[in-house]
């Protein structure tokens, strides 16, 4: 699935079409592009979410990622933390698709990532289905 398609689905999941959704829609599109870039590099097969969370955990963001997957309040993450955790080439590719700098892309991803992961892991664990299937189920 192309990053733009994934971004559109994430935007719908995160309320990109609702009032105030422009910012989350833009961030969701960049997150979709990032996940598409990770998927194209073999990061997690049809569900690159696990690979992204693994990278964030290795970068020292275990508490944050666990708060997004598990119940309770989602802890925030910064653009700097995203930049440290995500492969440079994948972030650059996502930024290029969105027409923004890698720094802007990381900042926008940081804004939508906690909510996106929270919605994509409704049972407290990263599902094994494809990311597209997970998002479509959530939109029902």
Short mmCIF file of N, CA and C in Angstrom, two decimals:
data_model
loop_
_atom_site.label_atom_id
_atom_site.label_comp_id
_atom_site.label_asym_id
_atom_site.label_seq_id
_atom_site.Cartn_x
_atom_site.Cartn_y
_atom_site.Cartn_z
N UNK A 1 0.85 -1.18 0.00
CA UNK A 1 0.00 0.00 0.00
C UNK A 1 0.89 1.23 0.00
N UNK A 2 0.55 2.20 -0.78
CA UNK A 2 1.34 3.43 -0.88
C UNK A 2 1.19 4.26 0.38
N UNK A 3 2.23 5.02 0.71
CA UNK A 3 2.20 5.87 1.90
C UNK A 3 1.07 6.86 1.88
N UNK A 4 0.74 7.42 0.69
CA UNK A 4 -0.34 8.39 0.61
C UNK A 4 -1.67 7.75 0.96
N UNK A 5 -1.91 6.52 0.49
CA UNK A 5 -3.13 5.80 0.83
C UNK A 5 -3.19 5.54 2.33
N UNK A 6 -2.08 5.10 2.88
CA UNK A 6 -2.00 4.83 4.31
C UNK A 6 -2.22 6.11 5.10
N UNK A 7 -1.66 7.21 4.62
CA UNK A 7 -1.86 8.49 5.28
C UNK A 7 -3.31 8.91 5.27
N UNK A 8 -4.00 8.68 4.15
CA UNK A 8 -5.42 9.01 4.07
C UNK A 8 -6.24 8.18 5.04
N UNK A 9 -5.92 6.90 5.14
CA UNK A 9 -6.63 6.05 6.10
C UNK A 9 -6.35 6.48 7.53
N UNK A 10 -5.08 6.81 7.83
CA UNK A 10 -4.74 7.27 9.18
C UNK A 10 -5.44 8.58 9.48
N UNK A 11 -5.50 9.47 8.48
CA UNK A 11 -6.21 10.74 8.67
C UNK A 11 -7.66 10.53 9.02
N UNK A 12 -8.31 9.58 8.35
CA UNK A 12 -9.69 9.27 8.67
C UNK A 12 -9.82 8.68 10.06
N UNK A 13 -8.90 7.82 10.43
CA UNK A 13 -8.92 7.19 11.75
C UNK A 13 -8.74 8.23 12.84
N UNK A 14 -7.88 9.22 12.59
CA UNK A 14 -7.57 10.23 13.60
C UNK A 14 -8.48 11.45 13.51
N UNK A 15 -9.48 11.41 12.64
CA UNK A 15 -10.42 12.52 12.54
C UNK A 15 -9.94 13.63 11.63
N UNK A 16 -9.14 13.31 10.62
CA UNK A 16 -8.61 14.32 9.71
C UNK A 16 -9.68 15.08 8.97
N UNK A 17 -10.86 14.51 8.84
CA UNK A 17 -11.91 15.20 8.11
C UNK A 17 -12.81 16.04 9.00
N UNK A 18 -12.56 16.01 10.30
CA UNK A 18 -13.42 16.73 11.22
C UNK A 18 -12.84 18.10 11.53
N UNK A 19 -13.59 18.88 12.27
CA UNK A 19 -13.14 20.22 12.63
C UNK A 19 -11.79 20.15 13.34
N UNK A 20 -10.87 21.01 12.93
CA UNK A 20 -9.56 21.00 13.53
C UNK A 20 -8.71 19.87 13.03
N UNK A 21 -9.17 19.19 12.00
CA UNK A 21 -8.47 18.00 11.54
C UNK A 21 -7.34 18.28 10.58
N UNK A 22 -7.16 19.50 10.13
CA UNK A 22 -6.11 19.78 9.15
C UNK A 22 -4.74 19.42 9.69
N UNK A 23 -4.47 19.80 10.93
CA UNK A 23 -3.16 19.50 11.51
C UNK A 23 -2.99 17.99 11.69
N UNK A 24 -4.00 17.33 12.24
CA UNK A 24 -3.87 15.89 12.43
C UNK A 24 -3.87 15.17 11.10
N UNK A 25 -4.61 15.69 10.12
CA UNK A 25 -4.61 15.08 8.79
C UNK A 25 -3.25 15.16 8.15
N UNK A 26 -2.60 16.34 8.25
CA UNK A 26 -1.26 16.50 7.70
C UNK A 26 -0.26 15.60 8.39
N UNK A 27 -0.32 15.55 9.72
CA UNK A 27 0.56 14.67 10.47
C UNK A 27 0.29 13.20 10.17
N UNK A 28 -0.98 12.87 10.01
CA UNK A 28 -1.34 11.49 9.68
C UNK A 28 -0.82 11.12 8.30
N UNK A 29 -0.88 12.06 7.36
CA UNK A 29 -0.35 11.78 6.03
C UNK A 29 1.15 11.54 6.08
N UNK A 30 1.86 12.35 6.88
CA UNK A 30 3.31 12.16 7.01
C UNK A 30 3.60 10.85 7.73
N UNK A 31 2.83 10.53 8.77
CA UNK A 31 3.01 9.26 9.46
C UNK A 31 2.75 8.10 8.50
N UNK A 32 1.72 8.23 7.67
CA UNK A 32 1.43 7.20 6.66
C UNK A 32 2.59 7.05 5.70
N UNK A 33 3.17 8.18 5.27
CA UNK A 33 4.32 8.13 4.37
C UNK A 33 5.51 7.47 5.05
N UNK A 34 5.71 7.77 6.34
CA UNK A 34 6.81 7.16 7.08
C UNK A 34 6.61 5.65 7.19
N UNK A 35 5.39 5.24 7.54
CA UNK A 35 5.12 3.80 7.66
C UNK A 35 5.27 3.12 6.31
N UNK A 36 4.85 3.81 5.23
CA UNK A 36 5.04 3.27 3.89
C UNK A 36 6.52 3.12 3.57
N UNK A 37 7.34 4.11 3.96
CA UNK A 37 8.78 4.03 3.72
C UNK A 37 9.40 2.89 4.52
N UNK A 38 8.96 2.73 5.76
CA UNK A 38 9.48 1.62 6.57
C UNK A 38 9.07 0.28 5.98
N UNK A 39 7.83 0.21 5.48
CA UNK A 39 7.33 -1.03 4.89
C UNK A 39 8.13 -1.38 3.64
N UNK A 40 8.46 -0.38 2.83
CA UNK A 40 9.20 -0.64 1.59
C UNK A 40 10.63 -1.08 1.87
N UNK A 41 11.11 -0.78 3.06
CA UNK A 41 12.47 -1.20 3.43
C UNK A 41 12.46 -2.51 4.21
N UNK A 42 11.30 -3.15 4.24
CA UNK A 42 11.22 -4.46 4.90
C UNK A 42 11.00 -4.37 6.39
N UNK A 43 10.59 -3.22 6.89
CA UNK A 43 10.40 -3.06 8.33
C UNK A 43 9.03 -3.50 8.78
N UNK A 44 8.82 -4.77 9.01
CA UNK A 44 7.58 -5.24 9.59
C UNK A 44 6.59 -5.82 8.59
N UNK A 45 7.01 -6.07 7.36
CA UNK A 45 6.11 -6.67 6.38
C UNK A 45 4.96 -5.74 6.06
N UNK A 46 3.72 -6.26 6.15
CA UNK A 46 2.55 -5.45 5.83
C UNK A 46 2.11 -4.62 7.03
N UNK A 47 2.78 -4.76 8.16
CA UNK A 47 2.47 -3.98 9.35
C UNK A 47 3.76 -3.40 9.92
N UNK A 48 4.20 -2.24 9.40
CA UNK A 48 5.44 -1.64 9.87
C UNK A 48 5.31 -0.99 11.24
N UNK A 49 4.11 -0.99 11.82
CA UNK A 49 3.92 -0.38 13.12
C UNK A 49 4.82 -1.03 14.17
N UNK A 50 4.92 -2.35 14.14
CA UNK A 50 5.77 -3.05 15.10
C UNK A 50 7.23 -2.63 14.97
N UNK A 51 7.70 -2.46 13.73
CA UNK A 51 9.07 -2.02 13.50
C UNK A 51 9.30 -0.60 14.01
N UNK A 52 8.31 0.26 13.80
CA UNK A 52 8.42 1.64 14.29
C UNK A 52 8.47 1.65 15.81
N UNK A 53 7.59 0.89 16.45
CA UNK A 53 7.57 0.86 17.91
C UNK A 53 8.86 0.27 18.46
N UNK A 54 9.41 -0.72 17.76
CA UNK A 54 10.68 -1.31 18.19
C UNK A 54 11.80 -0.27 18.12
N UNK A 55 11.82 0.52 17.05
CA UNK A 55 12.82 1.57 16.92
C UNK A 55 12.69 2.62 18.02
N UNK A 56 11.46 2.98 18.35
CA UNK A 56 11.23 3.94 19.41
C UNK A 56 11.67 3.38 20.76
N UNK A 57 11.40 2.11 20.98
CA UNK A 57 11.81 1.46 22.23
C UNK A 57 13.33 1.42 22.34
N UNK A 58 14.01 1.06 21.25
CA UNK A 58 15.48 1.02 21.26
C UNK A 58 16.08 2.40 21.49
N UNK A 59 15.33 3.45 21.12
CA UNK A 59 15.81 4.82 21.31
C UNK A 59 15.51 5.34 22.72
N UNK A 60 15.03 4.45 23.59
CA UNK A 60 14.79 4.82 24.98
C UNK A 60 13.39 5.33 25.28
N UNK A 61 12.46 5.09 24.37
CA UNK A 61 11.09 5.59 24.56
C UNK A 61 10.12 4.48 24.97
N UNK A 62 10.61 3.55 25.75
CA UNK A 62 9.80 2.41 26.18
C UNK A 62 8.55 2.85 26.93
N UNK A 63 8.70 3.78 27.88
CA UNK A 63 7.54 4.22 28.67
C UNK A 63 6.48 4.84 27.77
N UNK A 64 6.93 5.67 26.81
CA UNK A 64 5.97 6.30 25.92
C UNK A 64 5.24 5.27 25.07
N UNK A 65 5.99 4.38 24.42
CA UNK A 65 5.34 3.40 23.54
C UNK A 65 4.40 2.50 24.32
N UNK A 66 4.78 2.12 25.53
CA UNK A 66 3.89 1.27 26.33
C UNK A 66 2.62 2.01 26.72
N UNK A 67 2.74 3.33 26.94
CA UNK A 67 1.54 4.10 27.29
C UNK A 67 0.58 4.20 26.11
N UNK A 68 1.11 4.19 24.89
CA UNK A 68 0.24 4.28 23.71
C UNK A 68 -0.47 2.96 23.44
N UNK A 69 0.26 1.86 23.63
CA UNK A 69 -0.29 0.53 23.34
C UNK A 69 -1.23 0.10 24.46
N UNK A 70 -0.85 0.36 25.69
CA UNK A 70 -1.65 -0.08 26.83
C UNK A 70 -2.73 0.91 27.20
N UNK A 71 -3.49 0.58 28.25
CA UNK A 71 -4.56 1.48 28.70
C UNK A 71 -3.96 2.69 29.43
N UNK A 72 -4.77 3.69 29.59
CA UNK A 72 -4.32 4.88 30.32
C UNK A 72 -3.94 6.01 29.38
N UNK A 73 -3.41 7.07 30.00
CA UNK A 73 -3.06 8.28 29.25
C UNK A 73 -1.84 8.06 28.38
N UNK A 74 -1.89 8.62 27.17
CA UNK A 74 -0.77 8.52 26.23
C UNK A 74 0.28 9.57 26.56
N UNK A 75 1.52 9.13 26.79
CA UNK A 75 2.60 10.06 27.05
C UNK A 75 3.05 10.71 25.74
N UNK A 76 3.43 11.98 25.80
CA UNK A 76 3.86 12.67 24.58
C UNK A 76 5.27 12.26 24.15
N UNK A 77 5.58 12.58 22.92
CA UNK A 77 6.92 12.38 22.36
C UNK A 77 7.25 13.64 21.58
N UNK A 78 8.54 13.96 21.49
CA UNK A 78 8.94 15.18 20.77
C UNK A 78 9.45 14.84 19.37
N UNK A 79 9.50 15.86 18.54
CA UNK A 79 10.06 15.69 17.20
C UNK A 79 11.51 15.22 17.26
N UNK A 80 12.28 15.74 18.22
CA UNK A 80 13.67 15.31 18.38
C UNK A 80 13.75 13.82 18.69
N UNK A 81 12.86 13.34 19.54
CA UNK A 81 12.85 11.92 19.88
C UNK A 81 12.49 11.07 18.66
N UNK A 82 11.54 11.55 17.87
CA UNK A 82 11.17 10.83 16.65
C UNK A 82 12.37 10.77 15.70
N UNK A 83 13.05 11.90 15.53
CA UNK A 83 14.22 11.94 14.63
C UNK A 83 15.30 10.96 15.08
N UNK A 84 15.49 10.82 16.38
CA UNK A 84 16.51 9.91 16.89
C UNK A 84 16.13 8.44 16.70
N UNK A 85 14.82 8.17 16.69
CA UNK A 85 14.36 6.78 16.68
C UNK A 85 14.09 6.23 15.28
N UNK A 86 13.87 7.12 14.31
CA UNK A 86 13.45 6.70 12.98
C UNK A 86 14.65 6.75 12.04
N UNK A 87 14.80 5.76 11.17
CA UNK A 87 15.90 5.81 10.19
C UNK A 87 15.85 7.09 9.36
N UNK A 88 16.99 7.74 9.21
CA UNK A 88 17.06 9.01 8.48
C UNK A 88 16.46 8.93 7.09
N UNK A 89 16.78 7.84 6.36
CA UNK A 89 16.28 7.74 4.99
C UNK A 89 14.76 7.62 4.94
N UNK A 90 14.16 6.93 5.91
CA UNK A 90 12.70 6.79 5.94
C UNK A 90 12.05 8.13 6.28
N UNK A 91 12.63 8.86 7.23
CA UNK A 91 12.08 10.17 7.59
C UNK A 91 12.23 11.14 6.43
N UNK A 92 13.36 11.10 5.76
CA UNK A 92 13.57 11.97 4.60
C UNK A 92 12.56 11.67 3.49
N UNK A 93 12.33 10.39 3.25
CA UNK A 93 11.36 9.99 2.22
C UNK A 93 9.96 10.47 2.57
N UNK A 94 9.57 10.32 3.83
CA UNK A 94 8.24 10.77 4.26
C UNK A 94 8.13 12.29 4.13
N UNK A 95 9.19 13.01 4.50
CA UNK A 95 9.18 14.47 4.42
C UNK A 95 9.07 14.93 2.96
N UNK A 96 9.81 14.27 2.08
CA UNK A 96 9.76 14.61 0.65
C UNK A 96 8.35 14.43 0.10
N UNK A 97 7.71 13.32 0.45
CA UNK A 97 6.35 13.07 -0.02
C UNK A 97 5.39 14.14 0.46
N UNK A 98 5.64 14.67 1.67
CA UNK A 98 4.74 15.68 2.24
C UNK A 98 5.14 17.10 1.85
N UNK A 99 6.33 17.25 1.27
CA UNK A 99 6.78 18.57 0.88
C UNK A 99 7.22 19.44 2.05
N UNK A 100 7.74 18.80 3.10
CA UNK A 100 8.22 19.53 4.28
C UNK A 100 9.63 19.06 4.60
N UNK A 101 10.29 19.75 5.53
CA UNK A 101 11.63 19.34 5.95
C UNK A 101 11.52 18.12 6.86
N UNK A 102 12.60 17.34 7.00
CA UNK A 102 12.57 16.22 7.94
C UNK A 102 12.24 16.65 9.37
N UNK A 103 12.70 17.84 9.75
CA UNK A 103 12.41 18.34 11.10
C UNK A 103 10.92 18.60 11.27
N UNK A 104 10.31 19.23 10.25
CA UNK A 104 8.87 19.48 10.30
C UNK A 104 8.10 18.16 10.30
N UNK A 105 8.55 17.22 9.49
CA UNK A 105 7.89 15.91 9.44
C UNK A 105 7.94 15.24 10.81
N UNK A 106 9.10 15.25 11.44
CA UNK A 106 9.24 14.62 12.76
C UNK A 106 8.34 15.29 13.78
N UNK A 107 8.26 16.62 13.73
CA UNK A 107 7.39 17.34 14.67
C UNK A 107 5.93 16.97 14.47
N UNK A 108 5.50 16.87 13.22
CA UNK A 108 4.11 16.52 12.94
C UNK A 108 3.82 15.07 13.31
N UNK A 109 4.78 14.19 13.04
CA UNK A 109 4.61 12.78 13.43
C UNK A 109 4.48 12.68 14.95
N UNK A 110 5.31 13.43 15.67
CA UNK A 110 5.27 13.40 17.14
C UNK A 110 3.90 13.80 17.67
N UNK A 111 3.23 14.71 16.96
CA UNK A 111 1.91 15.16 17.41
C UNK A 111 0.84 14.08 17.24
N UNK A 112 0.92 13.30 16.17
CA UNK A 112 -0.15 12.33 15.90
C UNK A 112 0.19 10.90 16.31
N UNK A 113 1.47 10.62 16.54
CA UNK A 113 1.89 9.24 16.81
C UNK A 113 1.23 8.62 18.04
N UNK A 114 1.21 9.30 19.20
CA UNK A 114 0.57 8.65 20.36
C UNK A 114 -0.87 8.25 20.10
N UNK A 115 -1.66 9.14 19.51
CA UNK A 115 -3.07 8.82 19.23
C UNK A 115 -3.23 7.74 18.18
N UNK A 116 -2.35 7.78 17.17
CA UNK A 116 -2.44 6.77 16.11
C UNK A 116 -2.13 5.38 16.67
N UNK A 117 -1.05 5.26 17.43
CA UNK A 117 -0.69 3.96 17.99
C UNK A 117 -1.79 3.49 18.94
N UNK A 118 -2.33 4.40 19.74
CA UNK A 118 -3.39 4.05 20.67
C UNK A 118 -4.58 3.45 19.93
N UNK A 119 -4.97 4.08 18.82
CA UNK A 119 -6.13 3.58 18.06
C UNK A 119 -5.81 2.30 17.28
N UNK A 120 -4.55 2.14 16.90
CA UNK A 120 -4.17 0.95 16.11
C UNK A 120 -3.88 -0.26 16.99
N UNK A 121 -3.89 -0.08 18.31
CA UNK A 121 -3.63 -1.19 19.23
C UNK A 121 -4.75 -1.28 20.27
N UNK A 122 -5.98 -1.48 19.81
CA UNK A 122 -7.12 -1.42 20.73
C UNK A 122 -7.13 -2.52 21.80
N UNK A 123 -6.44 -3.61 21.56
CA UNK A 123 -6.44 -4.71 22.53
C UNK A 123 -5.17 -4.75 23.37
N UNK A 124 -4.42 -3.66 23.37
CA UNK A 124 -3.22 -3.59 24.19
C UNK A 124 -2.02 -4.30 23.62
N UNK A 125 -2.06 -4.63 22.34
CA UNK A 125 -0.90 -5.24 21.69
C UNK A 125 -0.94 -4.91 20.21
N UNK A 126 0.24 -4.98 19.58
CA UNK A 126 0.33 -4.67 18.16
C UNK A 126 -0.28 -5.84 17.39
N UNK A 127 -1.36 -5.61 16.65
CA UNK A 127 -2.01 -6.68 15.91
C UNK A 127 -1.10 -7.23 14.81
N UNK A 128 -1.36 -8.44 14.41
CA UNK A 128 -0.55 -9.08 13.38
C UNK A 128 -1.10 -8.85 11.97
N UNK A 129 -2.34 -8.35 11.85
CA UNK A 129 -2.91 -8.10 10.52
C UNK A 129 -2.15 -6.97 9.83
N UNK A 130 -2.44 -6.80 8.55
CA UNK A 130 -1.81 -5.69 7.83
C UNK A 130 -2.34 -4.39 8.41
N UNK A 131 -1.51 -3.36 8.31
CA UNK A 131 -1.90 -2.06 8.83
C UNK A 131 -3.17 -1.55 8.16
N UNK A 132 -3.29 -1.79 6.87
CA UNK A 132 -4.50 -1.37 6.14
C UNK A 132 -5.74 -2.04 6.74
N UNK A 133 -5.66 -3.33 7.02
CA UNK A 133 -6.80 -4.04 7.59
C UNK A 133 -7.16 -3.50 8.97
N UNK A 134 -6.14 -3.21 9.78
CA UNK A 134 -6.38 -2.68 11.12
C UNK A 134 -7.11 -1.35 11.05
N UNK A 135 -6.64 -0.46 10.17
CA UNK A 135 -7.26 0.86 10.05
C UNK A 135 -8.69 0.74 9.54
N UNK A 136 -8.90 -0.11 8.55
CA UNK A 136 -10.25 -0.27 8.02
C UNK A 136 -11.21 -0.81 9.11
N UNK A 137 -10.73 -1.73 9.94
CA UNK A 137 -11.55 -2.25 11.04
C UNK A 137 -11.91 -1.14 12.01
N UNK A 138 -10.96 -0.26 12.31
CA UNK A 138 -11.18 0.82 13.26
C UNK A 138 -12.17 1.85 12.71
N UNK A 139 -12.23 1.98 11.40
CA UNK A 139 -13.13 2.96 10.79
C UNK A 139 -14.57 2.49 10.74
N UNK A 140 -14.81 1.22 11.03
CA UNK A 140 -16.17 0.68 10.95
C UNK A 140 -17.03 1.23 12.07
#
